[in-house]
Short mmCIF file of C-alpha atoms and ligand atoms in Angstrom, two decimals:
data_model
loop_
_atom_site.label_atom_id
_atom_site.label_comp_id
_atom_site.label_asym_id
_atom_site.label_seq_id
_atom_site.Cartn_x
_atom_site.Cartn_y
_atom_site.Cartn_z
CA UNK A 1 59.33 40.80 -57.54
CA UNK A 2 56.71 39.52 -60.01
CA UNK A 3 53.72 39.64 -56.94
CA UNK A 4 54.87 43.23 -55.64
CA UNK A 5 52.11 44.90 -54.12
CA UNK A 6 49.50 42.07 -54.53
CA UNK A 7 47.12 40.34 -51.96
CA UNK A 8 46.99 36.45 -51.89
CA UNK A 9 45.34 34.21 -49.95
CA UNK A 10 46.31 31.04 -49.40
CA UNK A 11 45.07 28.23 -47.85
CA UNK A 12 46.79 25.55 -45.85
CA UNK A 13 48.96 27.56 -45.49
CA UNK A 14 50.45 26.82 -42.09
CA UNK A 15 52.48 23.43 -43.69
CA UNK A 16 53.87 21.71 -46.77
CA UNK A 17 52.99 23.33 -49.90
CA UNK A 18 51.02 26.14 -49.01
CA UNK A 19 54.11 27.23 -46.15
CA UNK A 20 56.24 27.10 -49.24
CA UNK A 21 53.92 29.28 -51.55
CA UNK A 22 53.29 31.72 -48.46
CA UNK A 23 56.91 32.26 -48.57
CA UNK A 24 57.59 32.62 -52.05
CA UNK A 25 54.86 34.65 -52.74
CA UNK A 26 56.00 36.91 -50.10
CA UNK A 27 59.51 37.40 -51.14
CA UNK A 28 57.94 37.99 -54.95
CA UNK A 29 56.29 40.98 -53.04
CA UNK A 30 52.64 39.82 -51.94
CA UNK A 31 51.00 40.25 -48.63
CA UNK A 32 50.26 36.87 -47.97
CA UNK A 33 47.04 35.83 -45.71
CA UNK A 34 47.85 32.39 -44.27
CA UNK A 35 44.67 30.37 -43.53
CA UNK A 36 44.66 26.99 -41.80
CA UNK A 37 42.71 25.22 -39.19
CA UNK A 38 46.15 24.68 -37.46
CA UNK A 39 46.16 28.79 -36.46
CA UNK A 40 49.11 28.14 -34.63
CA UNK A 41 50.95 26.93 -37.32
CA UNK A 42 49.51 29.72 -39.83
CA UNK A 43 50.53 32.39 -37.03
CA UNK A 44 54.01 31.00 -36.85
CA UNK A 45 54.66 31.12 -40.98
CA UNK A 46 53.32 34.51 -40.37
CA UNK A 47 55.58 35.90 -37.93
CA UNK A 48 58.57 34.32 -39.83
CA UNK A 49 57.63 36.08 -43.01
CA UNK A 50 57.19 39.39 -41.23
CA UNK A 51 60.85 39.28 -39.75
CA UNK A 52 61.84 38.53 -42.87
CA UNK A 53 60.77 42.17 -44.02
CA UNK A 54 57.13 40.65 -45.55
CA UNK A 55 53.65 41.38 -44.97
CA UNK A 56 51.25 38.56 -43.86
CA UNK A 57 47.87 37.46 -41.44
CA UNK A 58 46.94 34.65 -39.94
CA UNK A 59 43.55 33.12 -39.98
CA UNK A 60 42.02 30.08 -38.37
CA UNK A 61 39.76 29.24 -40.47
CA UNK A 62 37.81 25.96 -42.41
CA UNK A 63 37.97 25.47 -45.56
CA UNK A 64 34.65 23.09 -45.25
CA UNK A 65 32.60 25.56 -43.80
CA UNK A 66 31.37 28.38 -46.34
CA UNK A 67 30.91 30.89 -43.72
CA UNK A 68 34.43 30.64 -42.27
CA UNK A 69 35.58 30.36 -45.84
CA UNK A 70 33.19 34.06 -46.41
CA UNK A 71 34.49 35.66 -43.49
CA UNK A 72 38.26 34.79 -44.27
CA UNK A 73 37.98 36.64 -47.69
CA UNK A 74 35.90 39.73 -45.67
CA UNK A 75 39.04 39.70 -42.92
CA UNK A 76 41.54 39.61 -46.06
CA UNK A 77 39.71 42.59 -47.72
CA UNK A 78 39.16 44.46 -44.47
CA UNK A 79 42.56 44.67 -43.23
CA UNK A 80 44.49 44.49 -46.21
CA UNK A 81 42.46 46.31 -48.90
CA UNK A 82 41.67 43.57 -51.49
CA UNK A 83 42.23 39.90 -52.97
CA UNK A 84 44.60 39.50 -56.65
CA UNK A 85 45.06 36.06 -55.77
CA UNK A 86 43.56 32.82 -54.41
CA UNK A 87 45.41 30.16 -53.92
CA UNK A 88 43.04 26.77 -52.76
CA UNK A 89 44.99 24.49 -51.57
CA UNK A 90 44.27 23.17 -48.28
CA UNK A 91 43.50 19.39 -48.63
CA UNK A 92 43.52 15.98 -46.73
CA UNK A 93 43.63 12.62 -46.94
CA UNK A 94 42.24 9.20 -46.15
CA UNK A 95 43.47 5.61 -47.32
CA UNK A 96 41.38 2.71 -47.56
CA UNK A 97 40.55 0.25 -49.82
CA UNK A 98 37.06 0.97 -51.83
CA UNK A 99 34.98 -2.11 -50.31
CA UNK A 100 35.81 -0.93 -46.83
CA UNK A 101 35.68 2.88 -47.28
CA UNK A 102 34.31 4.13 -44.14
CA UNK A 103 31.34 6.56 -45.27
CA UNK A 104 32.11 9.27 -42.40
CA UNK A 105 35.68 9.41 -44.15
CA UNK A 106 34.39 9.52 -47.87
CA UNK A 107 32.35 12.52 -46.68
CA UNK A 108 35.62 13.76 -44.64
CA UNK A 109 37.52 14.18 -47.74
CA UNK A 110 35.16 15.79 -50.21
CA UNK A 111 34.12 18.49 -47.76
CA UNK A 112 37.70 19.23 -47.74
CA UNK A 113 38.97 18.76 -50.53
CA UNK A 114 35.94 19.55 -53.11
CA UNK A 115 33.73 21.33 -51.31
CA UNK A 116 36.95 23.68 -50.04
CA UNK A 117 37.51 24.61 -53.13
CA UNK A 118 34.26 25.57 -54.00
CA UNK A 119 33.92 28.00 -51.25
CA UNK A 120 37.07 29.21 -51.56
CA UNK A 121 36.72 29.93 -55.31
CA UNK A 122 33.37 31.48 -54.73
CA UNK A 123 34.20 33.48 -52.11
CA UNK A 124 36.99 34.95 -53.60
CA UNK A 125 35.62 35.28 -57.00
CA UNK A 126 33.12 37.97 -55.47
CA UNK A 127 35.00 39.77 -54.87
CA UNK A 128 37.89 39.78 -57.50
CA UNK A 129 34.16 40.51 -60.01
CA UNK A 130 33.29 43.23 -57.27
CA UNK A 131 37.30 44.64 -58.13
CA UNK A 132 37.76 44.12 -61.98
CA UNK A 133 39.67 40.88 -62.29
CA UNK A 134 41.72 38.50 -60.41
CA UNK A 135 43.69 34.71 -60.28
CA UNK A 136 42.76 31.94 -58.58
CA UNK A 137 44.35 28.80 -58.06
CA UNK A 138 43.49 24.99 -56.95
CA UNK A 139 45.55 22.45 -55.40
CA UNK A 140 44.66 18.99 -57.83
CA UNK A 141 46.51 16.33 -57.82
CA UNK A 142 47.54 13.84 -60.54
CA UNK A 143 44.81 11.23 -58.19
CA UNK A 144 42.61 13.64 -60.52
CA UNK A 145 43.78 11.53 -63.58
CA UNK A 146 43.96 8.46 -62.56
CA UNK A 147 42.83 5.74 -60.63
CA UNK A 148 45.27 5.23 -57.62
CA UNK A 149 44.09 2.38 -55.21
CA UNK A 150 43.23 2.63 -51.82
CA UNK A 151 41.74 6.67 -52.34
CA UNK A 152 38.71 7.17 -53.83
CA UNK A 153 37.23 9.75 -51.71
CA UNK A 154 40.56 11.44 -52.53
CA UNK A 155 40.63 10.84 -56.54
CA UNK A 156 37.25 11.87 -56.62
CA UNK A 157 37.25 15.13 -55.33
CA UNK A 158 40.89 16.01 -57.11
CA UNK A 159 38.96 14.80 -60.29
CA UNK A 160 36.11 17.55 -59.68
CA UNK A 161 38.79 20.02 -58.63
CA UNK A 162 39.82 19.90 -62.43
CA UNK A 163 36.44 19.82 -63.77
CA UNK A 164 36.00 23.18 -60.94
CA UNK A 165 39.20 24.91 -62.70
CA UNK A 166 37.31 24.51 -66.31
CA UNK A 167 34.11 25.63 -65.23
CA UNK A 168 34.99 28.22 -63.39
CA UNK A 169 37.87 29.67 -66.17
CA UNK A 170 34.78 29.43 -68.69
CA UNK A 171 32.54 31.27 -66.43
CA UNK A 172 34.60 34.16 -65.25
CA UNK A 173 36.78 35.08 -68.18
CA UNK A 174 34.59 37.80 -68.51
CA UNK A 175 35.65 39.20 -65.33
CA UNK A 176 38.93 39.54 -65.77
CA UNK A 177 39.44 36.24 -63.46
CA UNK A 178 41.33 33.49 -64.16
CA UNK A 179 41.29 29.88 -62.75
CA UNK A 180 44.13 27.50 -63.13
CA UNK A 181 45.22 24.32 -60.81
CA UNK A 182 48.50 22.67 -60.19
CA UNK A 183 48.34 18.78 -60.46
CA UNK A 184 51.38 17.65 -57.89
CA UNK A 185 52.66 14.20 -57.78
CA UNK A 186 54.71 12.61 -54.63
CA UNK A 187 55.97 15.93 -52.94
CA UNK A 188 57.78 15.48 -49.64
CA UNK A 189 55.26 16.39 -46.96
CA UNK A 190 53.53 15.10 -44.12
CA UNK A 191 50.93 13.90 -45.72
CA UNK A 192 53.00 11.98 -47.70
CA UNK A 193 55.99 11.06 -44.90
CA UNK A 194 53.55 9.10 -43.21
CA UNK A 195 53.43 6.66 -45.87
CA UNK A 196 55.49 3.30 -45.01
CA UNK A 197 58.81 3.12 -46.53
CA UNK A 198 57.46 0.92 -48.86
CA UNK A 199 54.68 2.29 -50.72
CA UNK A 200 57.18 5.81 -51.24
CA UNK A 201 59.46 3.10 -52.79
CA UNK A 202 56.65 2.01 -55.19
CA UNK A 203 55.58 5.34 -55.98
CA UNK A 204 58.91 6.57 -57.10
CA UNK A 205 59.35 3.70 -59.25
CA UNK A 206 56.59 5.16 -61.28
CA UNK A 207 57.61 8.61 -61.30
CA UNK A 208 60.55 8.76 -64.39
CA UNK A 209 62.44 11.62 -62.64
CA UNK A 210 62.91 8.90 -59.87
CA UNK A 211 62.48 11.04 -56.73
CA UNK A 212 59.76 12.83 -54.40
CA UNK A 213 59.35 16.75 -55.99
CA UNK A 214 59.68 19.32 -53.28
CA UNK A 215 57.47 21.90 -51.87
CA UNK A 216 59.55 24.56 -53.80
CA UNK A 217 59.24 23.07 -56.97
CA UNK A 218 55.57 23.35 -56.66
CA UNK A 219 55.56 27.02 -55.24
CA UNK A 220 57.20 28.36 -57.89
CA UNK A 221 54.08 26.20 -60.58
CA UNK A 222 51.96 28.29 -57.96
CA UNK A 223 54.35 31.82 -59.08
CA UNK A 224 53.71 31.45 -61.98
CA UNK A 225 50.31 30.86 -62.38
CA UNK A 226 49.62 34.12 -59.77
CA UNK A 227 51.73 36.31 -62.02
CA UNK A 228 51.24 38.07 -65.39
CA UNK A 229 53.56 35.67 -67.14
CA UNK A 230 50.70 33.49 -66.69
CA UNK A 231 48.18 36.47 -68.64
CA UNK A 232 46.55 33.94 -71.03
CA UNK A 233 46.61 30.70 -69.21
CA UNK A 234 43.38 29.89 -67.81
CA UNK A 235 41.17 26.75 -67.04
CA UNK A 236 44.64 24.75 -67.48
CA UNK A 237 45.87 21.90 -64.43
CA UNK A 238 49.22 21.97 -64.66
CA UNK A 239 50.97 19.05 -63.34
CA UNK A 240 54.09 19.10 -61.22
CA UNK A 241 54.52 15.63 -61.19
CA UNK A 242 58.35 14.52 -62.69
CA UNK A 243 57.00 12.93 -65.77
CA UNK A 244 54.76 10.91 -63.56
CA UNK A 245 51.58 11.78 -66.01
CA UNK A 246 53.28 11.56 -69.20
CA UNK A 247 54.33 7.45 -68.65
CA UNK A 248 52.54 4.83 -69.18
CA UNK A 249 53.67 0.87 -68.34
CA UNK A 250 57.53 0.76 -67.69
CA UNK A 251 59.79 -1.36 -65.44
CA UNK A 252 63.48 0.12 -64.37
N1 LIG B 1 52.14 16.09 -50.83
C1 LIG B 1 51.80 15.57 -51.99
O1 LIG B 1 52.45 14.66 -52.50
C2 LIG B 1 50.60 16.07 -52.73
C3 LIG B 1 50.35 15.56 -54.00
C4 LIG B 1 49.26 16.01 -54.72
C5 LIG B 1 48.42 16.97 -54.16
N2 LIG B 1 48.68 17.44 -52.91
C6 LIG B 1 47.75 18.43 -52.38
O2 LIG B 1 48.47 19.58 -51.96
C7 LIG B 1 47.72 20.26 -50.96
C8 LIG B 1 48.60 20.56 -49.78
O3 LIG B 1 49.06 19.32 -49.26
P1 LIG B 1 50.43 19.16 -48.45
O4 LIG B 1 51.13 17.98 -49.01
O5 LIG B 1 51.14 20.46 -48.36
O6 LIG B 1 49.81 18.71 -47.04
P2 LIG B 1 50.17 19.12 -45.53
O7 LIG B 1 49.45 18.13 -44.70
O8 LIG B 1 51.64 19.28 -45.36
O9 LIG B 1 49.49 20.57 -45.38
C9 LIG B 1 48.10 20.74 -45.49
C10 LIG B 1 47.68 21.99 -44.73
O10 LIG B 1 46.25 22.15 -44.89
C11 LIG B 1 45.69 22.43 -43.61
N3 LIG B 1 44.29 21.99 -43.58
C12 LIG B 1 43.82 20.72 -43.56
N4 LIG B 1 42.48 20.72 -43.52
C13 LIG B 1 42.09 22.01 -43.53
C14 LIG B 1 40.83 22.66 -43.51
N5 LIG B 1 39.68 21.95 -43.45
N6 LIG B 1 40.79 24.01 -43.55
C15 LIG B 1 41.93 24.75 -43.59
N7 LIG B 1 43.17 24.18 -43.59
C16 LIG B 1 43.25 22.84 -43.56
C17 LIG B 1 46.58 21.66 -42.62
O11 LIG B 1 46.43 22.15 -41.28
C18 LIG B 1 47.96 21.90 -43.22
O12 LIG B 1 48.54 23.11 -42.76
C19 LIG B 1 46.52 19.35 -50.64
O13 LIG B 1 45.38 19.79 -51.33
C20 LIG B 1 46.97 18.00 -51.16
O14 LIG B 1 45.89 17.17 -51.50
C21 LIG B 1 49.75 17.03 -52.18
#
């Protein structure tokens, strides 16, 4: 029970990672608020944790828009008392290769995926100052490293996610808040099942632990960076990514 009594919000919630966080960080002992633009989705995770014995909400919200992203954190606060943890992690994607990178989709992406973040830091960082202290947390990706083809809009904004996380650490140490990111590699979601078969073949090649990670194995990055074992850790991306940052040119 390492999150027992604690508020987190997390976004994306309804699917892949953030489902799995939701429900780890809800067995640890959090009340978990669950916002997605797929409310459905969010509403169903929500329901399942709660006949599981848990506490959680369901928001539809947009992680793009700063006032949805304001009034999630108010709802959060109003019905469940306050915010220890903010987990931003909602996040898309769009493939295409840099000379024919359609502008609407470049724009797409980093409202998402940069721009998300932001708000979502911000809004929550109000209020953890307004409380005494908090933990916030940033989905990355190891695209924030390096140069994968075929996703700039995508590299791009994971790059400024971990620029985000060091900023924002530096800034708000003083307030008891810290701000850490998780750097996943190939996990096993949708957004990565609707890859062909061949480009998951290539990118396991790469990867020396030779599979896709799961969901759970990036939850539990997420655990610990939301709990006090984490206590000194802050501005840090910490990659969940089998080895996949560590290599450098190899052939099996
Ligand atoms: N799956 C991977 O291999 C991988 C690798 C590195 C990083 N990531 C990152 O992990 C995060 C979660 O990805 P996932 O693999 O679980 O994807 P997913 O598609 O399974 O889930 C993403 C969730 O975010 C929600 N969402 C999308 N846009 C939103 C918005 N504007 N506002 C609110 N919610 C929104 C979706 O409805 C969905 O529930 C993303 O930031 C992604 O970039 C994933």
């Amino acid at each position: 029970m390492r999150l027992q009594g604690r508020i987190a919000a997390i976004t994306g919630g309804a699917l892949g990672i953030g489902r799995a966080t939701a429900r780890l960080f809800a067995a640890e002992g959090a009340t978990v608020a669950l916002g997605d633009v797929d409310v459905a989705g969010a509403e169903a995770v929500a329901k399942e944790i709660v006949a599981g014995g848990g506490r959680a909400l369901a928001v539809g919200m947009d992680v793009g828009d700063a006032g949805q992203v304001r009034d999630f954190v108010d709802r959060v606060v109003s019905e469940l008392g306050r915010l220890d943890v903010m987990f931003a992690n909602a996040g898309i994607a769009h493939s295409a290769p840099f000379l024919e990178h359609p502008e609407a989709e470049w724009h797409r992406v980093l409202r998402v995926n940069l721009s998300g973040v932001f708000f979502c830091c911000q809004a929550a960082a109000r209020q953890m100052v307004r409380q005494g202290g908090g933990r916030i947390i940033a989905t990355a990706s190891i695209n924030g490293f390096r140069g994968v083809e075929n996703l700039v809009g995508y590299n791009v904004a994971k790059a400024g996610v971990i620029e985000l996380t060091k900023t924002l650490a530096v800034e708000l140490a003083k307030h008891h808040i810290a701000v850490n990111a998780i750097a996943p590699a190939q996990i096993d979601t949708r957004l990565t099942r609707s890859l062909p078969e061949e480009a998951r073949r290539r990118r396991v090649d790469r990867i020396p632990m030779g599979r896709f990670g799961d969901v759970d194995e990036v939850a539990r990055a997420a655990l610990f960076l939301a709990s006090d074992d984490a206590s000194y850790v802050t501005g840090h991306t910490l990659a969940v990514d089998g080895g996949y940052l560590a290599g450098g040119l190899w052939s099996r």
